[in-house]
Amino acid sequence: MSNGEFDVIQRYFTASKRPRRKDVIVSIGDDCAITEHSRNQRIAITTDTMVENTHFLPTIRPADLAYKAAATNLSDLAAMGAEPAWFSLALTLPKIDSLWLDEFSQSFFEVLNHYNVDLIGGDTTKGALHVITITAQGIIPKGKALCRHSAKVGDWIYISGSLGDSAGGLALLLRENGATTKSAVENVSISSLNEYDCRYLIQRHLRPTPRVLLGFELAVSSLANAAIDISDGFLADLTHILERSQCSAVIHLEKLPLSASLIKVFGAQQAERFALTGGEDYELCFTVSEHNRAKLERALMHMGVAYTCVGQIHGFNPHHKKRLRFQRDGQLVELVDTAGFDHFR
Amino acid sequence: MSNGEFDVIQRYFTASKRPRRKDVIVSIGDDCAITEHSRNQRIAITTDTMVENTHFLPTIRPADLAYKAAATNLSDLAAMGAEPAWFSLALTLPKIDSLWLDEFSQSFFEVLNHYNVDLIGGDTTKGALHVITITAQGIIPKGKALCRHSAKVGDWIYISGSLGDSAGGLALLLRENGATTKSAVENVSISSLNEYDCRYLIQRHLRPTPRVLLGFELAVSSLANAAIDISDGFLADLTHILERSQCSAVIHLEKLPLSASLIKVFGAQQAERFALTGGEDYELCFTVSEHNRAKLERALMHMGVAYTCVGQIHGFNPHHKKRLRFQRDGQLVELVDTAGFDHFR
């Protein structure tokens, strides 16, 4: 850890509000943190960056930004089935703004406390844009990690929660902010602007729930074969599973879990488009064998997270080159424009 | 790990040139990496960010930037005595520039190969500035970490290599780039511009050597009580040891290890100033008890790294409030302007 901006770290990020874990031997304030592990634990490690104007609007509240930066990393741990443990935070800021830092750090530690995560280090630097990089680490029992490469032909494809709400919320936020630049949402027509529905969608965009408990349960129970979190869009992320597992999939469009609010505000057609290609839902997509389906129902019964079967894994024929096929009410249909979200496009 | 820019990661950062470690169970390409550890290992974790215009000039060569970003993190591991193992790389770029990425990734993997470090994940994002955040992890035997808080009264203060060269090199680079803005170096007078000396100093700034083997040896031999790497300037970093160890120190100015090149180019007085307050030397500062001094000489004899005793740890009297006292040839002297490097100042 750099010492350059010791006061910022001392003042905002080492306060007593920070959770302390017993497996952290040395924490913030030395050149490195030191952690300990037991023998049958494996460590899951993920890094995610959020950049102003690319991943969030300059108007975002610091509390929402802190929440989302933490949640996206927790979501990656959830997709692996890991129990969150330690975060490192690299924060680039244009200037030291105490109000901003107060709000950011308070919200950040609320999330960390909720998931029993210890902030073990980081770096605070000066730069023209707000950039937040978190490296998150979690603990996972040996041999239990949920990977992308292990989906099997015949597996059923499940989705937690509902899809597309975050993209809907973003479209509403951009509209509020009077976005006039060419963007993916400029052609979106809005059917209704009920306040409750709009707030719900915006909240789903700003405060996505990382499916930490669900991921952990799926991993330790060995009920799922493969999993990924939906950050780039359902089809884009499912394709990662398909490519790594050398499979294809059939998706039943009428089964996509769409929230009532999303359909009300944007109409059924646009809602489906958001569900398939909108990013940042942070729901889990996981595959389960026929054999484990009944057990899954029992295991997740008391978890309070909805889950929906939306399709099935099939074999992959390299000559056909199609990873994804779609059915609507039993009929094969063709879809266009199913690309995910890519910041460099 | 985010999938957004999968092609960049695939193309530049998962090539066969990447070292593979056996303790990496899952590597780049899933939501998280998974690592394994043996029972008596502890993990050292550090995060460092480098931002364009704050930590490096926009004219820096990508190869030098990659080297330095890796080296600063390795230096933090060295200061703890850890053996480097796994890196995560978060890279924010204004655009995808293949020449830039080719050169950056090649140089990056040269360093990683040299230290047997595996790149286990990261994130590539778009932003107006180049920002590089590395989270580095290393392995350290249980109970052997070198901390800042464990210097003891009577310990001798040692420095590896020489001090101030990096600040000298930066002053030369800023001069070459025709810097006209108000900067710390505008009043630096240059005594001589011998090409060899200038190149040496610039090289020390661009390609500092992380003292990985030295740190590891100091830790496993239990010969040093405390250690830190000199990133913010010798006095600023030594003060971290003193504060955390509740000690003070006497520094013998005539013993500061100054390179012949630094003295030749900048004169003895400025060289001393660079040595005391210039940042980014990435040498180690460590403290050793009287009892261990002879053993230290024997242990480091074949290491090929110079080390110099520059002072001694004393008790701290809170009424006097002085952490640092200076002697020159046996006489107490007063110094002014001994502040370290702080990006927000």
XYZ file of C-alpha atoms in Angstrom, chain A residues 86-322:
237
model
C -11.247 -9.268 1.942
C -11.359 -6.175 -0.280
C -8.597 -3.887 -1.554
C -9.780 -0.482 -2.781
C -7.935 1.708 -5.290
C -9.564 5.107 -5.531
C -8.555 7.802 -8.043
C -10.081 11.203 -7.307
C -9.786 14.663 -8.885
C -9.501 16.231 -5.416
C -10.039 15.513 -1.731
C -13.703 16.317 -1.183
C -14.647 15.482 2.413
C -18.379 15.368 1.751
C -17.838 12.989 -1.146
C -15.439 10.793 0.830
C -17.699 10.752 3.896
C -20.670 9.575 1.885
C -18.647 7.139 -0.220
C -16.843 5.499 2.707
C -19.980 5.236 4.845
C -21.933 3.479 2.117
C -18.914 1.315 1.258
C -18.561 0.076 4.830
C -22.301 -0.564 5.112
C -21.956 -3.108 2.304
C -18.734 -4.559 3.716
C -20.293 -4.935 7.166
C -23.338 -6.629 5.717
C -21.179 -9.287 4.066
C -18.498 -9.495 6.809
C -15.791 -8.236 4.465
C -12.605 -6.611 5.813
C -10.957 -3.777 3.866
C -7.317 -4.831 3.988
C -5.627 -2.210 1.831
C -5.706 0.046 -1.134
C -4.332 3.173 -2.681
C -5.689 6.712 -3.004
C -4.420 8.686 -5.971
C -5.105 11.902 -7.807
C -6.425 11.916 -11.369
C -8.800 13.906 -13.551
C -11.546 11.249 -13.393
C -13.098 9.176 -10.637
C -11.837 5.610 -11.079
C -12.579 2.833 -8.590
C -10.860 -0.536 -8.733
C -11.692 -3.188 -6.167
C -9.898 -6.477 -5.818
C -12.193 -8.785 -3.898
C -11.240 -12.085 -2.340
C -13.471 -14.812 -1.033
C -13.123 -18.215 0.553
C -14.379 -21.396 -1.025
C -14.104 -24.994 0.160
C -11.649 -27.079 -1.873
C -13.191 -28.480 -5.062
C -16.462 -26.563 -4.767
C -15.895 -23.557 -7.079
C -18.599 -22.929 -9.701
C -16.848 -22.518 -13.039
C -17.896 -21.522 -16.531
C -16.417 -24.521 -18.278
C -18.420 -27.266 -16.611
C -21.943 -27.035 -18.069
C -23.139 -30.416 -19.362
C -25.416 -31.342 -22.262
C -28.932 -31.718 -20.856
C -28.400 -29.216 -18.011
C -31.239 -26.812 -17.381
C -30.413 -23.102 -17.504
C -31.591 -21.067 -14.536
C -31.659 -17.345 -13.830
C -32.071 -15.746 -10.417
C -34.392 -12.751 -9.909
C -35.486 -10.881 -13.030
C -33.620 -9.647 -16.103
C -33.429 -6.275 -17.846
C -34.428 -4.056 -14.925
C -30.993 -2.491 -14.693
C -30.941 -1.558 -18.388
C -34.430 -0.106 -17.976
C -33.297 1.912 -14.969
C -30.285 3.210 -16.880
C -32.488 4.276 -19.803
C -34.676 6.234 -17.370
C -31.642 7.852 -15.710
C -30.178 8.903 -19.056
C -33.556 10.375 -19.995
C -33.706 12.287 -16.676
C -30.212 13.597 -17.318
C -31.331 14.802 -20.732
C -28.851 12.598 -22.580
C -28.694 13.739 -26.175
C -25.645 11.795 -27.311
C -26.007 8.786 -29.542
C -26.628 5.909 -27.191
C -28.148 2.485 -27.147
C -31.269 3.828 -25.524
C -32.205 6.682 -27.833
C -34.721 4.595 -29.717
C -36.338 3.212 -26.599
C -39.964 4.189 -26.406
C -41.480 4.567 -22.995
C -45.050 3.312 -22.540
C -45.830 4.612 -19.066
C -44.079 6.668 -16.444
C -45.636 5.419 -13.243
C -43.410 6.781 -10.465
C -43.264 3.573 -8.469
C -42.164 1.522 -11.477
C -39.544 4.050 -12.526
C -38.084 4.239 -9.034
C -37.996 0.464 -8.822
C -36.072 0.162 -12.098
C -33.633 2.954 -11.240
C -33.052 1.345 -7.854
C -32.337 -1.985 -9.541
C -29.752 -0.188 -11.688
C -28.139 1.710 -8.818
C -28.410 -0.941 -6.125
C -28.257 -4.403 -7.698
C -28.273 -7.252 -5.186
C -25.244 -9.520 -5.472
C -26.515 -13.087 -5.121
C -23.921 -14.057 -2.553
C -25.973 -16.519 -0.491
C -27.437 -18.180 -3.561
C -23.977 -18.631 -5.115
C -22.559 -20.030 -1.901
C -25.479 -22.464 -1.515
C -25.176 -23.627 -5.146
C -21.439 -24.232 -4.654
C -21.376 -26.022 -1.311
C -24.393 -28.183 -2.232
C -22.720 -29.172 -5.546
C -26.130 -28.787 -7.204
C -25.070 -26.518 -10.075
C -22.595 -27.552 -12.773
C -21.674 -24.082 -14.055
C -22.419 -20.479 -13.155
C -21.728 -16.898 -14.204
C -23.043 -13.547 -13.071
C -24.899 -11.413 -15.605
C -22.872 -8.239 -15.938
C -22.610 -7.825 -19.711
C -26.097 -9.073 -20.617
C -27.710 -12.498 -20.345
C -26.848 -13.696 -23.860
C -23.279 -12.403 -23.735
C -22.631 -14.015 -20.376
C -24.394 -17.271 -21.187
C -22.224 -17.428 -24.327
C -19.136 -17.443 -22.092
C -20.454 -20.576 -20.402
C -21.299 -22.133 -23.774
C -17.905 -21.386 -25.305
C -15.942 -22.574 -22.306
C -18.127 -25.688 -21.949
C -18.227 -26.379 -25.723
C -22.022 -26.449 -25.752
C -24.978 -24.628 -27.257
C -28.291 -23.610 -25.710
C -31.959 -23.286 -26.492
C -33.666 -20.351 -24.769
C -37.421 -20.252 -24.233
C -38.197 -16.565 -24.657
C -41.616 -16.709 -23.027
C -39.954 -17.936 -19.824
C -37.580 -14.991 -19.355
C -38.214 -13.538 -15.894
C -39.365 -9.953 -16.528
C -40.534 -7.654 -13.766
C -44.024 -6.154 -13.982
C -42.425 -2.696 -13.732
C -40.146 -3.276 -16.700
C -43.050 -4.421 -18.890
C -45.275 -1.569 -17.722
C -42.712 1.166 -18.428
C -41.141 -0.137 -21.631
C -43.648 -2.614 -23.091
C -43.142 -6.364 -23.535
C -40.950 -6.204 -26.632
C -38.400 -3.741 -25.278
C -38.452 -5.506 -21.901
C -37.416 -8.728 -23.632
C -34.634 -6.915 -25.459
C -33.326 -5.457 -22.201
C -33.539 -8.902 -20.593
C -31.482 -10.527 -23.329
C -28.808 -7.902 -23.911
C -28.964 -5.296 -21.128
C -25.980 -5.334 -18.796
C -25.530 -5.000 -15.050
C -28.363 -7.130 -13.742
C -25.914 -9.035 -11.507
C -28.267 -11.971 -11.366
C -26.761 -15.450 -11.503
C -27.105 -17.723 -14.505
C -26.437 -21.348 -13.554
C -26.925 -24.802 -15.018
C -28.364 -27.791 -13.181
C -28.626 -31.424 -14.296
C -32.032 -33.112 -14.600
C -30.988 -35.332 -11.687
C -30.511 -32.330 -9.356
C -33.634 -30.343 -10.247
C -35.798 -31.587 -7.401
C -32.979 -31.144 -4.893
C -32.498 -27.606 -6.163
C -36.111 -26.730 -5.464
C -35.727 -27.991 -1.896
C -32.349 -26.327 -1.303
C -33.492 -22.911 -2.489
C -36.995 -23.025 -1.013
C -36.197 -20.845 1.997
C -33.655 -18.581 0.331
C -36.047 -15.803 -0.665
C -34.540 -15.486 -4.155
C -36.684 -16.206 -7.193
C -35.181 -18.468 -9.855
C -36.506 -19.448 -13.236
C -35.626 -22.149 -15.735
C -35.263 -20.428 -19.127
C -33.744 -23.090 -21.346
C -31.477 -26.066 -21.757
C -27.888 -26.892 -22.685
C -27.385 -28.810 -25.952
C -24.377 -30.181 -27.777
C -22.391 -27.944 -30.101
C -21.886 -28.666 -33.755
C -18.987 -26.490 -35.038
C -20.427 -26.674 -38.587
C -23.624 -24.893 -37.563
C -21.669 -22.314 -35.575
C -24.732 -21.269 -33.589
